[in-house]
mmCIF file of C-alpha atoms in Angstrom:
data_model
loop_
_atom_site.group_PDB
_atom_site.id
_atom_site.type_symbol
_atom_site.label_atom_id
_atom_site.label_comp_id
_atom_site.label_asym_id
_atom_site.label_seq_id
_atom_site.Cartn_x
_atom_site.Cartn_y
_atom_site.Cartn_z
ATOM 1 C CA MET A 24 0.000 0.000 0.000
ATOM 2 C CA PHE A 25 1.635 3.246 -1.121
ATOM 3 C CA ILE A 26 1.286 6.312 1.077
ATOM 4 C CA PRO A 27 1.831 9.549 -0.876
ATOM 5 C CA ASN A 28 4.132 12.304 0.266
ATOM 6 C CA LEU A 29 2.710 15.055 2.426
ATOM 7 C CA LEU A 30 3.515 18.429 0.879
ATOM 8 C CA SER A 31 2.945 21.677 2.705
ATOM 9 C CA ALA A 32 1.171 24.677 1.266
ATOM 10 C CA GLU A 33 4.561 26.421 1.175
ATOM 11 C CA SER A 34 5.985 23.939 -1.332
ATOM 12 C CA GLY A 35 5.766 26.406 -4.216
ATOM 13 C CA SER A 36 4.743 24.752 -7.443
ATOM 14 C CA GLU A 37 4.512 21.323 -5.832
ATOM 15 C CA ARG A 38 1.084 19.697 -5.749
ATOM 16 C CA VAL A 39 -0.426 19.845 -2.275
ATOM 17 C CA VAL A 40 -1.566 16.445 -1.007
ATOM 18 C CA LYS A 41 -3.908 16.439 1.966
ATOM 19 C CA ALA A 42 -3.162 13.966 4.727
ATOM 20 C CA ARG A 43 -5.728 11.156 4.470
ATOM 21 C CA ILE A 44 -7.267 9.975 7.732
ATOM 22 C CA ILE A 45 -9.672 7.141 8.465
ATOM 23 C CA VAL A 46 -11.863 7.284 11.587
ATOM 24 C CA VAL A 47 -13.098 3.861 12.723
ATOM 25 C CA GLU A 48 -15.766 4.368 15.377
ATOM 26 C CA ASP A 49 -19.046 2.535 16.054
ATOM 27 C CA GLU A 50 -20.814 5.549 17.634
ATOM 28 C CA PRO A 51 -22.361 7.402 14.643
ATOM 29 C CA ASP A 52 -22.581 10.858 16.243
ATOM 30 C CA LEU A 53 -19.014 10.779 17.514
ATOM 31 C CA ARG A 54 -17.705 9.339 14.250
ATOM 32 C CA GLU A 55 -19.271 12.087 12.177
ATOM 33 C CA ALA A 56 -18.291 14.839 14.618
ATOM 34 C CA VAL A 57 -14.622 13.822 14.492
ATOM 35 C CA ALA A 58 -14.702 13.484 10.711
ATOM 36 C CA GLU A 59 -16.316 16.891 10.194
ATOM 37 C CA TYR A 60 -13.909 18.618 12.579
ATOM 38 C CA LEU A 61 -10.817 17.120 10.954
ATOM 39 C CA ALA A 62 -12.156 17.825 7.455
ATOM 40 C CA ALA A 63 -12.740 21.453 8.450
ATOM 41 C CA SER A 64 -9.100 21.536 9.608
ATOM 42 C CA GLY A 65 -7.881 20.632 6.121
ATOM 43 C CA TYR A 66 -7.659 16.839 6.161
ATOM 44 C CA ASP A 67 -9.152 14.292 3.768
ATOM 45 C CA VAL A 68 -11.283 12.107 6.060
ATOM 46 C CA VAL A 69 -13.032 8.765 5.515
ATOM 47 C CA THR A 70 -15.110 6.930 8.147
ATOM 48 C CA ALA A 71 -15.978 3.318 8.941
ATOM 49 C CA GLU A 72 -18.426 1.987 11.522
ATOM 50 C CA ASN A 73 -16.559 -1.250 12.260
ATOM 51 C CA ALA A 74 -13.435 -3.272 11.487
ATOM 52 C CA VAL A 75 -15.022 -5.101 8.544
ATOM 53 C CA ALA A 76 -15.802 -1.845 6.751
ATOM 54 C CA ALA A 77 -12.378 -0.462 7.659
ATOM 55 C CA ARG A 78 -10.525 -3.464 6.217
ATOM 56 C CA ALA A 79 -12.343 -3.047 2.926
ATOM 57 C CA LEU A 80 -11.342 0.619 2.790
ATOM 58 C CA PHE A 81 -7.722 -0.149 3.670
ATOM 59 C CA GLU A 82 -7.506 -2.645 0.810
ATOM 60 C CA ALA A 83 -8.840 -0.101 -1.685
ATOM 61 C CA GLN A 84 -7.233 3.152 -0.491
ATOM 62 C CA SER A 85 -4.118 4.472 1.229
ATOM 63 C CA PHE A 86 -4.120 6.510 4.430
ATOM 64 C CA HIS A 87 -1.575 8.437 6.456
ATOM 65 C CA LEU A 88 -3.291 7.971 9.821
ATOM 66 C CA ALA A 89 -6.028 5.876 11.443
ATOM 67 C CA ILE A 90 -8.050 6.722 14.554
ATOM 68 C CA LEU A 91 -9.301 3.389 15.907
ATOM 69 C CA ASP A 92 -11.893 2.921 18.635
ATOM 70 C CA ILE A 93 -10.770 0.008 20.791
ATOM 71 C CA ALA A 94 -14.149 -1.171 22.123
ATOM 72 C CA MET A 95 -16.103 -1.979 18.952
ATOM 73 C CA PRO A 96 -18.552 -4.854 18.410
ATOM 74 C CA GLY A 97 -17.006 -7.765 16.555
ATOM 75 C CA GLU A 98 -13.310 -7.257 15.860
ATOM 76 C CA ASP A 99 -11.941 -4.667 18.265
ATOM 77 C CA GLY A 100 -9.612 -1.797 17.483
ATOM 78 C CA LEU A 101 -6.533 -3.495 18.926
ATOM 79 C CA SER A 102 -6.920 -6.459 16.567
ATOM 80 C CA LEU A 103 -7.554 -4.144 13.623
ATOM 81 C CA GLY A 104 -4.505 -2.063 14.542
ATOM 82 C CA ARG A 105 -2.305 -5.169 14.776
ATOM 83 C CA TRP A 106 -3.396 -6.201 11.269
ATOM 84 C CA LEU A 107 -2.928 -2.689 9.939
ATOM 85 C CA ARG A 108 0.541 -2.347 11.440
ATOM 86 C CA SER A 109 1.580 -5.508 9.557
ATOM 87 C CA LYS A 110 0.465 -3.954 6.263
ATOM 88 C CA THR A 111 1.689 -0.361 6.219
ATOM 89 C CA PRO A 112 3.707 2.277 8.144
ATOM 90 C CA ILE A 113 0.530 4.227 8.896
ATOM 91 C CA GLY A 114 0.134 6.391 11.986
ATOM 92 C CA ILE A 115 -2.261 4.887 14.558
ATOM 93 C CA ILE A 116 -4.162 6.632 17.347
ATOM 94 C CA TYR A 117 -6.329 4.465 19.611
ATOM 95 C CA ALA A 118 -9.456 5.802 21.297
ATOM 96 C CA THR A 119 -10.143 4.161 24.650
ATOM 97 C CA ALA A 120 -12.698 4.656 27.406
ATOM 98 C CA ALA A 121 -11.619 6.425 30.597
ATOM 99 C CA GLY A 122 -10.214 4.090 33.222
ATOM 100 C CA THR A 123 -9.068 1.374 30.819
ATOM 101 C CA ALA A 124 -5.331 1.831 31.314
ATOM 102 C CA LEU A 125 -4.684 -1.755 30.227
ATOM 103 C CA ASP A 126 -6.045 -1.006 26.746
ATOM 104 C CA ARG A 127 -3.737 1.979 26.447
ATOM 105 C CA ILE A 128 -0.696 -0.030 27.518
ATOM 106 C CA VAL A 129 -1.514 -2.916 25.174
ATOM 107 C CA GLY A 130 -2.071 -0.452 22.336
ATOM 108 C CA LEU A 131 1.336 1.132 22.874
ATOM 109 C CA GLU A 132 2.966 -2.282 23.018
ATOM 110 C CA LEU A 133 1.393 -3.102 19.657
ATOM 111 C CA GLY A 134 3.044 -0.074 18.105
ATOM 112 C CA ALA A 135 0.428 2.673 18.414
ATOM 113 C CA ASP A 136 1.713 6.212 18.009
ATOM 114 C CA ASP A 137 -0.714 7.796 20.485
ATOM 115 C CA TYR A 138 -4.100 7.377 22.143
ATOM 116 C CA ILE A 139 -7.011 9.519 23.244
ATOM 117 C CA VAL A 140 -9.301 8.896 26.199
ATOM 118 C CA LYS A 141 -13.077 9.131 25.881
ATOM 119 C CA PRO A 142 -14.831 11.425 26.370
ATOM 120 C CA TYR A 143 -12.438 13.742 24.575
ATOM 121 C CA GLU A 144 -12.555 17.219 23.097
ATOM 122 C CA LEU A 145 -12.226 17.587 19.350
ATOM 123 C CA ARG A 146 -9.384 20.058 19.845
ATOM 124 C CA GLU A 147 -7.448 17.340 21.640
ATOM 125 C CA VAL A 148 -8.015 14.956 18.727
ATOM 126 C CA LEU A 149 -6.677 17.569 16.311
ATOM 127 C CA ALA A 150 -3.591 18.203 18.456
ATOM 128 C CA ARG A 151 -2.751 14.510 18.590
ATOM 129 C CA VAL A 152 -3.408 14.056 14.870
ATOM 130 C CA ARG A 153 -1.013 16.890 14.048
ATOM 131 C CA SER A 154 1.611 15.469 16.392
ATOM 132 C CA VAL A 155 1.478 11.985 14.852
ATOM 133 C CA LEU A 156 1.385 13.241 11.260
ATOM 134 C CA ARG A 157 4.619 15.148 11.860
ATOM 135 C CA ARG A 158 6.228 11.752 12.435
ATOM 136 C CA VAL A 159 4.616 9.830 9.574
ATOM 137 C CA PRO A 160 7.255 8.640 7.079
ATOM 138 C CA GLN A 161 7.016 10.395 3.738
ATOM 139 C CA PRO A 162 8.488 7.954 1.214
ATOM 140 C CA ALA A 163 10.094 9.587 -1.779
ATOM 141 C CA GLU A 164 9.608 8.545 -5.379
ATOM 142 C CA PRO A 165 12.373 6.153 -6.534
ATOM 143 C CA GLN A 166 14.145 8.659 -8.815
ATOM 144 C CA ALA A 167 14.041 11.388 -6.186
ATOM 145 C CA ALA A 168 15.418 8.978 -3.631
ATOM 146 C CA LYS A 169 18.381 8.221 -5.893
ATOM 147 C CA ALA A 170 19.095 11.897 -6.443
ATOM 148 C CA GLU A 171 18.987 12.633 -2.719
ATOM 149 C CA ALA A 172 20.933 9.575 -1.591
ATOM 150 C CA GLY A 173 24.164 11.527 -1.265
ATOM 151 C CA ASN A 174 22.565 13.997 1.130
ATOM 152 C CA ARG A 175 20.955 11.485 3.484
ATOM 153 C CA ARG A 176 21.850 11.559 7.159
ATOM 154 C CA PHE A 177 23.145 8.361 8.775
ATOM 155 C CA MET A 178 24.571 7.370 12.127
ATOM 156 C CA ASN A 179 26.398 4.169 12.999
ATOM 157 C CA PHE A 180 26.143 2.604 16.446
ATOM 158 C CA GLY A 181 27.654 -0.769 17.169
ATOM 159 C CA GLY A 182 26.817 -2.964 14.198
ATOM 160 C CA PHE A 183 23.769 -0.879 13.275
ATOM 161 C CA GLN A 184 23.200 2.041 10.943
ATOM 162 C CA ALA A 185 20.326 4.489 11.439
ATOM 163 C CA ASP A 186 19.041 6.297 8.351
ATOM 164 C CA PHE A 187 17.370 9.448 9.717
ATOM 165 C CA ASP A 188 15.850 10.528 6.403
ATOM 166 C CA GLY A 189 14.641 7.068 5.420
ATOM 167 C CA ARG A 190 13.615 6.480 9.056
ATOM 168 C CA LEU A 191 14.935 2.952 9.235
ATOM 169 C CA VAL A 192 17.651 0.929 10.935
ATOM 170 C CA ILE A 193 19.916 -1.544 9.145
ATOM 171 C CA GLY A 194 21.471 -4.421 11.079
ATOM 172 C CA ALA A 195 24.965 -5.861 10.839
ATOM 173 C CA ASN A 196 23.768 -8.411 8.256
ATOM 174 C CA GLY A 197 22.391 -5.673 6.016
ATOM 175 C CA ALA A 198 18.759 -6.471 6.798
ATOM 176 C CA VAL A 199 16.295 -3.726 7.700
ATOM 177 C CA ILE A 200 15.086 -4.009 11.284
ATOM 178 C CA GLU A 201 11.314 -3.715 11.518
ATOM 179 C CA MET A 202 10.590 -0.666 13.639
ATOM 180 C CA ALA A 203 7.407 1.314 14.284
ATOM 181 C CA LYS A 204 7.520 5.069 13.726
ATOM 182 C CA SER A 205 7.120 5.692 17.434
ATOM 183 C CA GLU A 206 10.142 3.484 18.164
ATOM 184 C CA PHE A 207 12.301 5.253 15.593
ATOM 185 C CA ASP A 208 11.213 8.616 17.033
ATOM 186 C CA VAL A 209 12.635 7.616 20.412
ATOM 187 C CA LEU A 210 15.787 6.126 18.885
ATOM 188 C CA GLU A 211 16.453 9.342 16.952
ATOM 189 C CA VAL A 212 16.120 11.365 20.151
ATOM 190 C CA PHE A 213 18.734 9.180 21.839
ATOM 191 C CA LEU A 214 21.146 9.049 18.886
ATOM 192 C CA THR A 215 21.149 12.824 18.479
ATOM 193 C CA ARG A 216 21.672 13.250 22.223
ATOM 194 C CA ALA A 217 24.009 10.327 22.841
ATOM 195 C CA ASN A 218 25.837 9.921 26.164
ATOM 196 C CA ARG A 219 23.513 12.440 27.849
ATOM 197 C CA LEU A 220 21.058 11.755 30.639
ATOM 198 C CA LEU A 221 17.512 12.242 29.373
ATOM 199 C CA THR A 222 14.502 12.320 31.663
ATOM 200 C CA ARG A 223 11.189 10.825 30.588
ATOM 201 C CA ALA A 224 9.738 14.329 30.424
ATOM 202 C CA ALA A 225 12.525 15.457 28.064
ATOM 203 C CA ILE A 226 11.989 12.434 25.808
ATOM 204 C CA SER A 227 8.219 12.997 25.758
ATOM 205 C CA GLU A 228 8.691 16.623 24.772
ATOM 206 C CA ALA A 229 11.201 15.741 22.047
ATOM 207 C CA ILE A 230 8.854 13.266 20.337
ATOM 208 C CA GLY A 231 5.870 15.597 20.533
ATOM 209 C CA PHE A 232 3.760 13.840 23.144
ATOM 210 C CA VAL A 233 0.790 15.756 24.448
ATOM 211 C CA GLU A 234 1.499 16.027 28.150
ATOM 212 C CA ASP A 235 -0.583 13.625 30.261
ATOM 213 C CA PRO A 236 -0.074 11.250 33.216
ATOM 214 C CA GLU A 237 0.574 8.268 30.940
ATOM 215 C CA SER A 238 3.474 9.825 29.017
ATOM 216 C CA SER A 239 6.175 8.294 31.220
ATOM 217 C CA ARG A 240 4.688 4.846 30.829
ATOM 218 C CA ALA A 241 4.437 5.328 27.062
ATOM 219 C CA VAL A 242 8.145 6.254 26.892
ATOM 220 C CA ASP A 243 9.091 3.188 28.960
ATOM 221 C CA ILE A 244 7.130 0.892 26.629
ATOM 222 C CA ARG A 245 8.833 2.286 23.533
ATOM 223 C CA ILE A 246 12.244 1.893 25.141
ATOM 224 C CA MET A 247 11.408 -1.691 26.103
ATOM 225 C CA ARG A 248 10.511 -2.447 22.481
ATOM 226 C CA LEU A 249 13.673 -0.738 21.221
ATOM 227 C CA ARG A 250 15.865 -2.822 23.502
ATOM 228 C CA LYS A 251 14.386 -6.018 22.078
ATOM 229 C CA LYS A 252 15.438 -4.896 18.603
ATOM 230 C CA ILE A 253 18.896 -3.396 19.104
ATOM 231 C CA GLU A 254 20.266 -5.062 22.233
ATOM 232 C CA ALA A 255 21.909 -8.496 22.191
ATOM 233 C CA ASP A 256 20.663 -8.931 25.769
ATOM 234 C CA PRO A 257 17.717 -6.591 26.484
ATOM 235 C CA ALA A 258 17.908 -7.370 30.196
ATOM 236 C CA ASN A 259 21.493 -6.079 30.265
ATOM 237 C CA PRO A 260 21.559 -3.326 27.628
ATOM 238 C CA LYS A 261 24.836 -1.871 26.395
ATOM 239 C CA PHE A 262 23.220 1.008 24.474
ATOM 240 C CA LEU A 263 20.018 2.062 26.225
ATOM 241 C CA ARG A 264 20.844 2.173 29.915
ATOM 242 C CA THR A 265 18.484 3.082 32.755
ATOM 243 C CA VAL A 266 19.598 5.566 35.397
ATOM 244 C CA ARG A 267 17.378 4.676 38.327
ATOM 245 C CA GLY A 268 15.171 7.532 39.431
ATOM 246 C CA GLU A 269 16.551 9.836 36.732
ATOM 247 C CA GLY A 270 15.881 8.582 33.217
ATOM 248 C CA TYR A 271 17.933 7.011 30.439
ATOM 249 C CA ILE A 272 21.307 7.343 28.713
ATOM 250 C CA PHE A 273 22.125 6.083 25.242
ATOM 251 C CA SER A 274 25.777 5.003 25.373
ATOM 252 C CA LEU A 275 27.236 5.519 21.924
ATOM 253 C CA PRO A 276 30.330 3.319 21.412
ATOM 254 C CA SER A 277 33.535 4.964 20.298
ATOM 255 C CA GLY A 278 32.883 3.732 16.759
ATOM 256 C CA GLY A 279 29.580 5.610 16.545
ATOM 257 C CA GLU A 280 29.592 8.429 14.035
ATOM 258 C CA ALA A 281 27.257 10.501 11.926
ATOM 259 C CA ASN A 282 27.468 10.751 8.145
#
């Protein structure tokens, strides 16, 4: 599934492409309210009342971001999000009822980029949508990618190479390591601030989290997932070390360098 580039209104003669969002929500009034508000804010919005309808839309169209209600009849939002994450690097925001912290934690562990708690204000939805869309990968056309290859930014750490512009990590064997956008966001924060103590609050701010009580937990979950992908022994990390009561430090080996 190809996701087109997002071009800003300031891109001169370039064609402006609106970010395409799908809202999957079984409550008709809420679904339409969110869709109308986001459309009025300049987005191209499509809605679905359940996972079955959403799957059909995903197979026929491409989207930059999905807002998924967790508690839907039939297939729930978590299952739909897991399927969607296996198909495309789309941004995912889960909507969960107040008091269901477990849903939020599970959603983050599955690779969600953010979540909103019902009942929510439409302004909050817009703020979170904007935050996630800033982190959505914008794949270039093949010829453009070739032309820009010499200007790409890379950083080596251990046997890995991080491609900041392509937003991917390549392992020692040359294979691309599967990584959600939210995980790469955190990794980029650490790589560009290597060997410095970073608090959870500083990490949250750097990746554009809307401040809330769950932000620290969300950061911890992303770091846990990162360790599983870049550490030989996640229980005894050599890169992403915890400083008890303070935060985290990314220890960049002496061979680490930016290109």
